[in-house]
Tab-separated table of C-alpha atoms and ligand atoms in Angstrom:
chain	number	residue	atom	x	y	z
A	1	MET	CA	3.607	11.842	-12.185
A	2	SER	CA	3.261	15.499	-11.442
A	3	LEU	CA	0.835	17.314	-9.399
A	4	ILE	CA	-0.033	19.583	-11.584
A	5	GLN	CA	-2.815	17.982	-13.577
A	6	TRP	CA	-4.887	20.163	-16.416
A	7	THR	CA	-8.501	19.087	-17.670
A	8	HIS	CA	-8.569	20.790	-20.819
A	9	PHE	CA	-12.649	22.603	-21.646
A	10	PRO	CA	-13.009	23.072	-25.507
A	11	PRO	CA	-14.334	26.195	-25.857
A	12	LEU	CA	-17.574	26.537	-27.281
A	13	GLY	CA	-20.548	28.861	-29.130
A	14	ASP	CA	-19.679	31.288	-32.003
A	15	ASP	CA	-19.705	34.424	-32.943
A	16	ARG	CA	-21.802	35.767	-30.052
A	17	GLY	CA	-18.703	34.561	-28.153
A	18	SER	CA	-17.827	31.715	-26.144
A	19	LEU	CA	-19.022	29.246	-23.597
A	20	VAL	CA	-17.214	26.177	-21.735
A	21	ALA	CA	-20.141	23.576	-20.966
A	22	LEU	CA	-18.998	21.626	-17.589
A	23	GLU	CA	-20.791	18.140	-16.964
A	24	GLY	CA	-19.600	15.893	-14.228
A	25	GLU	CA	-17.807	12.124	-14.691
A	26	LYS	CA	-17.239	13.706	-18.189
A	27	THR	CA	-15.653	16.675	-18.449
A	28	VAL	CA	-15.361	16.543	-14.884
A	29	PRO	CA	-13.416	13.276	-14.176
A	30	PHE	CA	-15.995	12.873	-10.813
A	31	THR	CA	-19.731	13.762	-10.134
A	32	ILE	CA	-19.544	16.996	-8.708
A	33	GLN	CA	-21.769	17.088	-5.299
A	34	ARG	CA	-20.622	21.372	-5.350
A	35	VAL	CA	-19.752	24.105	-6.634
A	36	TYR	CA	-18.566	27.063	-5.062
A	37	TYR	CA	-16.323	30.141	-5.929
A	38	LEU	CA	-13.361	32.625	-5.073
A	39	PHE	CA	-13.953	36.374	-5.855
A	40	GLY	CA	-13.156	39.669	-4.544
A	41	THR	CA	-9.946	38.680	-2.597
A	42	LYS	CA	-8.290	41.163	-1.096
A	43	LEU	CA	-4.705	41.950	-2.767
A	44	GLY	CA	-1.808	40.528	-1.091
A	45	VAL	CA	-4.034	37.850	0.719
A	46	SER	CA	-3.249	34.359	0.177
A	47	ARG	CA	-6.006	31.990	0.596
A	48	GLY	CA	-5.941	27.444	1.005
A	49	PHE	CA	-2.463	26.940	3.267
A	50	HIS	CA	-4.635	22.905	3.960
A	51	ALA	CA	-5.448	19.596	2.521
A	52	HIS	CA	-8.416	17.449	1.933
A	53	LYS	CA	-8.551	13.523	3.452
A	54	LYS	CA	-10.647	12.415	0.753
A	55	LEU	CA	-12.204	15.532	-1.508
A	56	GLN	CA	-11.612	15.518	-4.931
A	57	GLN	CA	-11.778	19.373	-6.590
A	58	LEU	CA	-11.608	20.886	-9.871
A	59	ALA	CA	-10.537	24.682	-10.585
A	60	VAL	CA	-10.822	26.860	-12.850
A	61	CYS	CA	-10.056	30.781	-13.230
A	62	VAL	CA	-12.680	31.912	-14.666
A	63	THR	CA	-11.743	35.803	-15.474
A	64	GLY	CA	-8.415	37.192	-13.561
A	65	ARG	CA	-5.396	34.666	-12.133
A	66	CYS	CA	-4.037	33.645	-9.519
A	67	ARG	CA	-0.952	31.168	-8.350
A	68	MET	CA	-1.752	27.541	-7.430
A	69	VAL	CA	1.390	25.776	-4.969
A	70	LEU	CA	0.774	22.194	-4.842
A	71	LYS	CA	2.386	19.815	-2.237
A	72	LYS	CA	2.698	16.205	-1.561
A	73	LYS	CA	5.330	14.234	-0.279
A	74	LYS	CA	8.579	15.716	-1.433
A	75	LYS	CA	6.946	17.186	-4.396
A	76	ARG	CA	6.382	21.292	-4.376
A	77	GLU	CA	4.337	22.241	-7.697
A	78	GLU	CA	3.285	25.447	-8.754
A	79	VAL	CA	1.095	26.582	-11.096
A	80	TRP	CA	-1.037	30.262	-12.777
A	81	LEU	CA	-4.479	29.262	-13.006
A	82	ASP	CA	-5.675	32.110	-15.760
A	83	SER	CA	-7.876	30.250	-18.323
A	84	PRO	CA	-11.203	29.762	-17.943
A	85	THR	CA	-10.294	27.116	-20.558
A	86	GLU	CA	-8.239	24.638	-18.579
A	87	GLY	CA	-8.582	22.533	-14.813
A	88	LEU	CA	-6.365	21.966	-12.879
A	89	LEU	CA	-7.698	18.662	-10.924
A	90	ILE	CA	-6.750	18.555	-7.082
A	91	GLY	CA	-6.806	15.693	-5.834
A	92	ASN	CA	-6.804	14.004	-1.781
A	93	MET	CA	-3.789	14.673	0.449
A	94	VAL	CA	-2.484	17.812	-1.290
A	95	TRP	CA	-1.496	20.524	-0.085
A	96	ARG	CA	-2.502	23.564	-1.689
A	97	GLU	CA	-2.187	27.571	-1.337
A	98	MET	CA	-3.414	30.094	-3.607
A	99	HIS	CA	-1.642	33.567	-4.151
A	100	ASP	CA	-1.250	36.759	-5.829
A	101	PHE	CA	-4.678	37.218	-6.518
A	102	SER	CA	-5.378	39.458	-9.373
A	103	PRO	CA	-8.834	41.924	-8.413
A	104	ASP	CA	-10.876	40.337	-10.771
A	105	CYS	CA	-10.208	36.765	-9.633
A	106	VAL	CA	-13.125	34.955	-9.797
A	107	LEU	CA	-12.225	31.614	-8.494
A	108	LEU	CA	-14.795	28.531	-9.622
A	109	VAL	CA	-14.374	25.141	-7.542
A	110	LEU	CA	-15.875	22.199	-8.519
A	111	ALA	CA	-15.808	20.091	-5.588
A	112	SER	CA	-16.430	15.881	-5.324
A	113	GLU	CA	-18.250	15.895	-1.645
A	114	HIS	CA	-20.438	18.170	0.145
A	115	TYR	CA	-19.075	20.720	2.205
A	116	ASP	CA	-17.419	18.734	5.701
A	117	GLU	CA	-14.911	20.479	8.096
A	118	ALA	CA	-13.708	17.596	9.258
A	119	ASP	CA	-12.219	16.280	5.821
A	120	TYR	CA	-9.861	19.405	5.723
A	121	ILE	CA	-5.978	19.113	7.253
A	122	ARG	CA	-5.768	22.634	8.250
A	123	THR	CA	-1.946	22.608	9.251
A	124	TYR	CA	0.984	21.509	7.424
A	125	ASP	CA	2.550	19.173	10.673
A	126	ASP	CA	-1.124	17.431	10.769
A	127	PHE	CA	-0.827	17.091	6.938
A	128	LEU	CA	2.717	15.812	7.037
A	129	LYS	CA	2.183	13.625	9.997
A	130	LEU	CA	-1.303	11.837	8.255
A	131	ALA	CA	0.400	11.021	4.742
A	132	LYS	CA	3.636	9.589	6.963
A	133	SER	CA	0.990	7.411	8.753
A	134	LEU	CA	-1.234	6.413	4.977
A	135	PHE	CA	2.306	5.858	3.434
A	136	VAL	CA	2.826	3.482	6.322
A	137	ILE	CA	0.034	1.331	6.007
A	138	LEU	CA	-0.085	1.025	2.363
A	139	LYS	CA	3.829	0.171	2.931
A	140	ARG	CA	2.119	-2.438	5.704
A	141	ILE	CA	-0.367	-3.508	2.897
A	142	MET	CA	3.055	-4.617	-0.209
A	143	VAL	CA	4.646	-6.135	1.995
A	144	ILE	CA	1.653	-9.068	3.360
A	145	LYS	CA	0.608	-8.509	-0.081
A	146	GLN	CA	4.353	-9.589	-1.769
A	147	PHE	CA	4.183	-12.296	1.602
A	148	PHE	CA	1.101	-13.879	0.076
A	149	MET	CA	2.014	-14.011	-3.844
A	150	LEU	CA	5.351	-15.441	-2.368
A	151	VAL	CA	3.411	-17.980	-0.042
A	152	PHE	CA	1.605	-18.567	-3.376
A	153	LEU	CA	3.971	-19.246	-5.804
A	154	LEU	CA	6.318	-21.169	-3.386
A	155	LEU	CA	2.533	-23.612	-3.443
A	156	ILE	CA	2.279	-23.469	-7.104
A	157	PRO	CA	4.838	-26.662	-8.041
A	158	LYS	CA	3.775	-28.560	-4.400
A	159	LEU	CA	0.197	-28.689	-5.668
A	160	ALA	CA	1.647	-29.614	-9.571
A	161	PHE	CA	3.425	-32.191	-8.118
A	162	GLN	CA	0.392	-33.502	-6.072
A	163	SER	CA	-2.697	-33.464	-8.620
A	164	TYR	CA	-0.011	-35.089	-11.355
A	165	THR	CA	0.774	-37.906	-8.249
A	166	ALA	CA	-3.216	-37.787	-8.053
A	167	LEU	CA	-3.672	-38.612	-11.244
B	1	T46	C1	-10.032	24.686	-1.251
B	1	T46	C2	-9.501	26.083	-1.985
B	1	T46	C3	-9.378	26.209	-3.498
B	1	T46	C4	-18.504	27.086	3.661
B	1	T46	O1	-18.702	26.779	4.057
B	1	T46	N1	-18.718	25.927	2.756
B	1	T46	C5	-17.802	25.550	1.560
B	1	T46	O2	-18.213	24.638	0.760
B	1	T46	C6	-16.393	26.661	1.800
B	1	T46	C7	-15.786	26.101	0.871
B	1	T46	C8	-16.140	27.022	2.290
B	1	T46	N2	-16.980	27.073	4.027
B	1	T46	C9	-16.453	28.051	4.643
B	1	T46	C10	-15.311	27.415	5.697
B	1	T46	C11	-15.063	28.890	6.096
B	1	T46	O3	-15.154	29.555	7.196
B	1	T46	O4	-16.304	29.577	4.026
B	1	T46	C12	-15.194	30.124	4.774
B	1	T46	C13	-13.927	30.350	3.679
B	1	T46	O5	-13.509	28.773	3.228
B	1	T46	P1	-11.667	28.929	4.001
B	1	T46	O6	-11.253	29.213	5.058
B	1	T46	O7	-11.191	26.757	3.909
B	1	T46	O8	-11.382	29.401	2.428
B	1	T46	P2	-10.040	28.901	1.221
B	1	T46	O9	-10.330	30.217	0.110
B	1	T46	O10	-8.965	29.396	2.445
B	1	T46	O11	-9.943	27.886	0.490
B	1	T46	C14	-10.837	27.181	-0.410
B	1	T46	C15	-11.587	25.762	0.311
B	1	T46	O12	-12.205	25.464	1.263
B	1	T46	C16	-10.826	24.651	-0.042
B	1	T46	O13	-11.868	23.763	0.105
B	1	T46	O14	-9.342	23.804	-1.623
B	1	T46	O15	-10.901	26.905	-1.670
């Protein structure tokens, strides 16, 4: 699955101009706990360079543009955010970097959680380590699940035979 997940916001409005409405759990696929925006980013400055353990976000470039780089596992994808009607969903455990901000860029971000510095993974090394340990845990859960499935499947003929002979 691609790391680039767009949400389209149908522009409303009339001959006076446009309007976009963002509603939690409707146009935005989570409850909105926080809204912030990045603006006035200086020329040549890049931002982000972190991931979040739990936080989900939706980023919309309401004016101007910037380039978003997302990384997860072995994937690295990048995309330009330059439309007020397209939101980029950024899940948890995704490394993000923002580059090439235009001087007029206003990047609006809707977040699923309140601000919590403890949710940030601020170095790429820590991000890789945590992603790897989560992968190992997930793999172990899968193996345990498969083991119980196998035991269950092996027990079915025995249980069926026992209930047949009990009749
Ligand atoms: C993200 C990208 C897209 C707060 O006090 N409250 C807040 O809600 C936020 C977002 C930040 N801050 C403080 C923490 C730092 O002292 O504001 C300062 C700048 O934050 P940061 O360096 O994390 O900013 P960016 O532009 O690198 O990253 C931000 C978000 O933090 C991050 O979650 O995904 O925008």
